[in-house]
CSV table of C-alpha atoms in Angstrom, one decimal:
chain,number,residue,atom,x,y,z
A,24,MET,CA,203.6,49.6,96.7
A,25,SER,CA,203.9,48.5,93.1
A,26,ASP,CA,202.0,50.4,90.4
A,27,PRO,CA,199.8,48.0,88.5
A,28,TYR,CA,199.5,50.5,85.6
A,29,ALA,CA,203.2,51.3,85.1
A,30,PRO,CA,203.9,50.7,81.3
A,31,ASP,CA,206.2,47.9,80.2
A,32,ALA,CA,206.8,48.4,76.5
A,33,VAL,CA,209.7,48.3,74.1
A,34,MET,CA,210.6,50.6,71.2
A,35,PRO,CA,208.8,49.4,68.0
A,36,GLU,CA,210.6,49.1,64.6
A,37,GLY,CA,210.0,51.7,61.9
A,38,ARG,CA,208.6,50.7,58.5
A,39,TRP,CA,211.4,52.2,56.5
A,40,ILE,CA,213.9,53.2,59.2
A,41,ARG,CA,214.3,50.6,62.0
A,42,GLY,CA,215.4,53.1,64.6
A,43,ASN,CA,218.5,53.0,66.9
A,44,PHE,CA,216.6,51.6,69.9
A,45,ALA,CA,214.1,49.1,68.4
A,46,GLY,CA,213.4,46.4,70.9
A,47,GLU,CA,214.8,48.2,73.9
A,48,LYS,CA,212.7,49.0,76.9
A,49,ILE,CA,211.0,52.5,76.8
A,50,GLU,CA,211.9,54.8,79.8
A,51,ALA,CA,208.6,56.6,80.0
A,52,GLY,CA,209.2,58.3,83.4
A,53,GLU,CA,206.6,61.0,83.9
A,54,ARG,CA,205.3,60.6,80.3
A,55,ARG,CA,202.7,57.8,80.4
A,56,PRO,CA,199.6,57.3,78.2
A,57,LEU,CA,196.2,56.8,79.9
A,58,ARG,CA,195.0,53.3,80.4
A,59,VAL,CA,191.2,53.1,80.4
A,60,ILE,CA,189.8,50.9,83.1
A,61,ARG,CA,186.7,48.9,82.0
A,62,GLY,CA,184.1,46.4,83.3
A,63,ALA,CA,184.5,45.0,86.8
A,64,GLN,CA,187.8,46.7,87.3
A,65,ALA,CA,186.0,50.1,87.0
A,66,ALA,CA,183.3,49.1,89.5
A,67,PRO,CA,185.2,50.6,92.6
A,68,PHE,CA,184.9,54.1,91.0
A,69,SER,CA,181.1,53.9,90.4
A,70,PRO,CA,181.2,55.5,86.9
A,71,LYS,CA,177.9,56.8,85.6
A,72,THR,CA,176.8,56.3,82.0
A,73,GLY,CA,179.2,58.1,79.7
A,74,GLU,CA,181.9,58.6,82.3
A,75,ILE,CA,185.4,57.2,81.7
A,76,VAL,CA,187.8,55.8,84.3
A,77,ALA,CA,191.5,55.7,83.4
A,78,ALA,CA,194.9,55.3,85.1
A,79,ASN,CA,198.1,57.3,84.7
A,80,PHE,CA,196.7,60.8,85.0
A,81,ARG,CA,199.5,63.1,86.2
A,82,HIS,CA,199.0,65.6,89.0
A,83,GLU,CA,201.3,67.0,91.7
A,84,GLY,CA,204.2,64.8,90.6
A,85,ARG,CA,202.2,61.5,90.9
A,86,PHE,CA,200.0,59.3,88.8
A,87,TRP,CA,196.3,58.9,89.7
A,88,ILE,CA,193.3,57.0,88.6
A,89,VAL,CA,190.9,59.6,87.1
A,90,LYS,CA,187.2,59.7,86.3
A,91,PHE,CA,186.1,62.0,83.5
A,92,ASP,CA,182.7,63.0,82.1
A,93,PRO,CA,183.2,64.2,78.5
A,94,SER,CA,179.9,66.0,78.5
A,95,ALA,CA,181.3,68.3,81.3
A,96,VAL,CA,183.8,69.9,78.9
A,97,GLU,CA,183.0,73.6,78.8
A,98,ARG,CA,185.9,75.0,76.8
A,99,VAL,CA,188.7,73.7,74.6
A,100,ILE,CA,191.8,75.8,74.8
A,101,PHE,CA,194.8,75.6,72.4
A,102,GLN,CA,198.2,76.0,74.1
A,103,LYS,CA,201.5,76.7,72.5
A,104,TRP,CA,205.1,77.4,73.5
A,105,ASP,CA,208.1,78.0,71.4
A,106,PHE,CA,211.6,76.4,71.5
A,107,GLY,CA,214.6,75.9,69.2
A,108,GLU,CA,216.8,73.0,68.6
A,109,LYS,CA,220.0,75.0,69.3
A,110,ARG,CA,220.7,78.7,70.0
A,111,VAL,CA,223.3,80.4,67.8
A,112,ARG,CA,225.1,83.5,69.2
A,113,LEU,CA,227.9,85.4,67.6
A,114,GLY,CA,229.6,88.4,69.0
A,115,ALA,CA,232.8,90.3,69.7
A,116,LEU,CA,234.1,93.1,72.0
A,117,GLY,CA,231.1,92.7,74.3
A,118,ARG,CA,228.5,93.1,71.5
A,119,THR,CA,226.2,90.4,70.1
A,120,PHE,CA,225.7,90.5,66.4
A,121,VAL,CA,223.8,87.3,65.8
A,122,ASP,CA,221.4,85.7,68.3
A,123,PHE,CA,218.7,83.2,67.0
A,124,GLU,CA,217.3,79.7,67.5
A,125,LEU,CA,218.2,77.1,64.8
A,126,LEU,CA,215.3,75.0,63.7
A,127,HIS,CA,212.7,77.0,65.6
A,128,VAL,CA,209.6,75.0,66.4
A,129,ALA,CA,206.6,75.1,68.7
A,130,HIS,CA,205.0,72.6,71.1
A,131,THR,CA,201.2,72.5,71.1
A,132,GLU,CA,198.8,71.1,73.7
A,133,LEU,CA,195.0,70.9,74.1
A,134,ARG,CA,193.5,72.1,77.4
A,135,PHE,CA,190.0,71.0,78.4
A,136,LYS,CA,188.2,73.1,81.0
A,137,PHE,CA,185.3,71.4,82.8
A,138,ARG,CA,182.1,73.1,83.9
A,139,GLU,CA,182.0,74.2,87.5
A,140,GLY,CA,181.4,71.3,89.9
A,141,ARG,CA,181.8,68.7,87.2
A,142,GLY,CA,185.6,68.4,87.1
A,143,ALA,CA,187.6,65.2,87.0
A,144,VAL,CA,187.7,63.1,90.1
A,145,LEU,CA,191.0,61.5,91.3
A,146,PHE,CA,191.6,58.3,93.2
A,147,GLU,CA,194.8,56.8,94.5
A,148,GLN,CA,196.5,54.7,91.8
A,149,ARG,CA,196.7,51.1,93.1
A,150,ALA,CA,195.0,47.8,92.7
A,151,TYR,CA,191.4,47.6,94.0
A,152,GLU,CA,189.1,44.7,94.8
A,153,PRO,CA,186.0,44.5,92.6
A,154,ASP,CA,183.7,45.1,95.6
A,155,GLU,CA,185.8,47.9,97.1
A,156,ALA,CA,184.5,51.4,97.2
A,157,ALA,CA,187.3,53.8,96.1
A,158,ALA,CA,187.4,57.1,98.0
A,159,PRO,CA,188.1,60.3,96.0
A,160,SER,CA,191.3,62.1,96.7
A,161,GLY,CA,191.1,65.8,97.2
A,162,ASP,CA,189.3,68.4,95.1
A,163,ARG,CA,188.0,67.9,91.6
A,164,ILE,CA,190.4,68.8,88.7
A,165,ASP,CA,189.0,71.8,86.8
A,166,ASP,CA,191.3,71.5,83.7
A,167,ALA,CA,193.0,68.6,82.0
A,168,VAL,CA,195.8,69.0,79.4
A,169,ASN,CA,196.4,66.5,76.6
A,170,SER,CA,200.0,66.7,75.3
A,171,ILE,CA,201.5,64.5,72.6
A,172,GLU,CA,205.2,64.0,73.5
A,173,ALA,CA,208.2,62.0,72.5
A,174,VAL,CA,209.7,59.2,74.7
A,175,SER,CA,212.4,56.7,74.0
A,176,ALA,CA,214.9,54.2,75.5
A,177,ARG,CA,218.0,55.1,77.5
A,178,GLY,CA,216.5,58.5,78.5
A,179,GLU,CA,217.2,59.8,75.0
A,180,PRO,CA,216.7,63.6,75.0
A,181,PHE,CA,214.4,65.0,72.3
A,182,GLY,CA,216.1,66.3,69.2
A,183,VAL,CA,214.9,67.3,65.7
A,184,TRP,CA,217.0,64.6,64.0
A,185,GLY,CA,215.8,61.9,66.4
A,186,GLY,CA,212.2,63.1,65.7
A,187,LEU,CA,212.7,62.2,62.0
A,188,THR,CA,214.5,58.9,62.4
A,189,ASN,CA,212.3,56.7,64.6
A,190,ARG,CA,214.1,57.2,67.9
A,191,PHE,CA,210.9,58.1,69.8
A,192,VAL,CA,207.3,56.9,70.3
A,193,ALA,CA,204.5,59.4,70.6
A,194,VAL,CA,202.8,59.3,74.0
A,195,ARG,CA,199.5,61.0,74.5
A,196,ARG,CA,199.7,62.3,78.0
A,197,PHE,CA,197.0,63.6,80.2
A,198,LYS,CA,197.7,65.8,83.2
A,199,SER,CA,196.2,68.5,85.4
A,200,LEU,CA,196.6,72.2,84.4
A,201,LYS,CA,198.6,72.7,87.6
A,202,GLU,CA,201.0,69.9,86.7
A,203,ASN,CA,201.4,71.5,83.3
A,204,PHE,CA,202.1,74.9,84.9
A,205,PHE,CA,204.8,73.2,87.0
A,206,GLU,CA,206.4,71.5,84.0
A,207,ARG,CA,206.2,74.3,81.5
A,208,VAL,CA,206.2,77.6,83.4
A,209,ILE,CA,208.3,76.8,86.5
A,210,ARG,CA,210.6,74.0,85.5
A,211,GLU,CA,211.2,74.8,81.8
A,212,ARG,CA,210.5,78.6,82.0
A,213,ARG,CA,208.3,78.6,79.0
A,214,VAL,CA,205.8,81.2,77.9
A,215,VAL,CA,202.6,79.2,77.2
A,216,GLU,CA,200.2,81.1,74.9
A,217,GLN,CA,196.5,80.2,74.8
A,218,TRP,CA,193.5,80.5,72.5
A,219,ASP,CA,189.9,79.7,73.4
A,220,LEU,CA,188.6,77.7,70.4
A,221,LEU,CA,185.3,78.4,68.7
A,222,MET,CA,183.5,75.0,68.9
A,223,ASP,CA,180.0,73.8,69.9
A,224,ASP,CA,179.5,71.7,73.1
A,225,GLY,CA,178.9,68.4,71.2
A,226,ARG,CA,182.2,68.7,69.4
A,227,LYS,CA,184.0,69.6,72.6
A,228,ALA,CA,182.7,66.5,74.3
A,229,ARG,CA,183.5,64.2,71.4
A,230,LEU,CA,187.0,65.7,70.9
A,231,PHE,CA,187.8,65.1,74.5
A,232,GLU,CA,186.5,61.5,74.5
A,233,ARG,CA,188.5,60.8,71.3
A,234,ALA,CA,191.7,62.2,72.8
A,235,VAL,CA,191.2,59.9,75.9
A,236,ARG,CA,190.4,56.8,73.9
A,237,GLU,CA,193.4,57.3,71.6
A,238,SER,CA,195.8,57.8,74.5
A,239,ASP,CA,194.7,54.4,75.7
A,240,SER,CA,194.7,52.6,72.3
A,241,ASP,CA,198.0,54.0,71.1
A,242,GLY,CA,199.8,53.4,74.4
A,243,LEU,CA,203.5,53.3,73.7
A,244,GLU,CA,203.3,51.6,70.4
A,245,VAL,CA,203.2,54.4,67.8
A,246,LEU,CA,206.4,56.0,66.5
A,247,TYR,CA,206.8,59.7,66.7
A,248,HIS,CA,207.6,61.8,63.6
A,249,LEU,CA,208.1,65.5,63.6
A,250,PHE,CA,206.1,66.1,60.4
A,251,ARG,CA,203.6,63.2,60.4
A,252,ARG,CA,202.9,62.3,64.1
A,253,SER,CA,203.9,65.1,66.4
A,254,CYS,CA,202.3,67.3,69.0
A,255,THR,CA,201.1,69.7,66.3
A,256,THR,CA,200.0,67.2,63.7
A,257,GLU,CA,198.1,65.1,66.2
A,258,ALA,CA,196.4,68.1,68.0
A,259,PHE,CA,195.1,69.3,64.6
A,260,ARG,CA,194.1,65.8,63.5
A,261,LEU,CA,192.0,65.4,66.6
A,262,ILE,CA,190.4,68.8,66.1
A,263,ASP,CA,189.8,68.2,62.4
A,264,SER,CA,188.2,64.8,63.1
A,265,GLU,CA,185.3,66.5,64.9
A,266,MET,CA,184.8,69.6,62.7
A,267,ASN,CA,183.0,70.4,59.5
A,268,TYR,CA,184.9,73.3,57.9
A,269,GLY,CA,182.8,73.7,54.8
A,270,TYR,CA,184.7,75.7,52.2
A,271,ARG,CA,187.7,75.9,54.5
A,272,THR,CA,188.3,72.1,54.4
A,273,TRP,CA,191.3,72.4,52.0
A,274,ARG,CA,193.0,74.4,54.7
A,275,THR,CA,193.3,71.4,56.9
A,276,PHE,CA,196.5,70.6,54.9
A,277,PHE,CA,198.2,73.2,57.1
A,278,ARG,CA,199.3,71.2,60.1
A,279,ARG,CA,202.6,69.6,59.2
A,280,ILE,CA,205.1,72.2,60.2
A,281,PRO,CA,205.2,72.7,64.0
A,282,HIS,CA,205.9,76.4,63.8
A,283,VAL,CA,202.9,78.7,63.6
A,284,PRO,CA,199.9,76.7,64.9
A,285,GLU,CA,197.9,79.9,65.6
A,286,LEU,CA,197.9,80.6,61.9
A,287,TYR,CA,196.4,77.1,61.4
A,288,LEU,CA,193.7,77.9,63.9
A,289,TRP,CA,192.8,81.1,62.0
A,290,ALA,CA,192.7,79.3,58.6
A,291,ARG,CA,190.2,76.8,60.0
A,292,GLY,CA,187.9,79.5,61.4
A,293,LEU,CA,188.5,78.3,65.0
A,294,LEU,CA,189.3,81.7,66.4
A,295,LYS,CA,186.7,84.1,67.7
A,296,PRO,CA,186.5,87.5,65.8
A,297,GLY,CA,188.3,90.6,67.0
A,298,GLY,CA,190.9,88.7,69.0
A,299,GLY,CA,188.3,87.2,71.3
A,300,SER,CA,190.0,83.8,71.5
A,301,ARG,CA,193.3,85.2,72.8
A,302,MET,CA,193.8,84.5,76.5
A,303,PRO,CA,196.5,85.7,78.9
A,304,PRO,CA,199.6,83.4,78.9
A,305,LEU,CA,199.2,80.5,81.3
A,306,GLY,CA,201.9,82.0,83.6
A,307,GLU,CA,199.8,85.2,84.0
A,308,GLU,CA,196.4,83.5,84.2
A,309,LYS,CA,197.5,81.2,87.1
A,310,ALA,CA,200.2,83.5,88.7
A,311,GLU,CA,198.9,82.5,92.2
A,312,TRP,CA,200.5,79.1,91.7
A,313,ARG,CA,204.1,80.3,91.2
A,314,ALA,CA,205.3,80.5,94.8
A,315,GLU,CA,203.9,77.0,95.7
A,316,LEU,CA,205.3,75.4,92.6
A,317,ARG,CA,208.7,77.0,92.9
A,318,ASP,CA,209.0,75.5,96.4
A,319,ARG,CA,208.1,72.1,94.8
A,320,LEU,CA,210.9,72.5,92.3
A,321,LYS,CA,213.4,73.3,95.0
A,322,ARG,CA,212.3,70.1,96.9
A,323,ASP,CA,212.6,68.1,93.8
A,324,ARG,CA,216.2,69.3,93.2
A,325,GLN,CA,217.4,68.6,96.7
């Protein structure tokens, strides 16, 4: 069955640097932006006032149509994991003298936890008739993760140089926490650190809705840039758009370097006092998922 919401886009041209792949078809793979479904097309999902229906939500290795209620967001959790462009090792006679990551950076994501019983509802991703009543698939999703990532043509792998020279577009993905656990903890073996942000309920709801709307509006049309439009710059831009920092406003300048985002949170006053924002790493918090998702990885590799 064909997917009516599969993206069909080409790499845009940069303003100053055209980019190697301008005009070529983007290979999005598992990295798709949301596509908000409106009007008569949303009728099969019976959205209530304020609810949003969108396609291309990633869960259990598939894309789904999802129905969100922004007012159901209970917590906004900042996630981070570290990586390096290249690892440098020097040694002799069985001893290592130098071992470090060149161009060490961090990837950041926003996790939205919904109130109990008010999680996101999933539906099979396909075409529906306007008078059809769509049936929900499985249990509600308790957590959604918004991750700004880089995609390109020809399956180009991410690299720092490419992130500076218009080889990628910035895609605003949405996926379940379980899917994120699979990708980050199981497949990539990352340690995902987490901070529960200090923010009132109104701002949490508006932040979530803005993230969803921008995923749809940006699509695959906005070029990625490591210091101007990356996972870190965009996560903080979204947060800053809903906050009033008072005398701390000048500190919003600190978001450009994707290295120490937890310091940027502290500078904005978004962390609870006494280390109260710090949560266990995702791999520890949801350790019960490990066995199941390791089996999934084995199946995927067969």
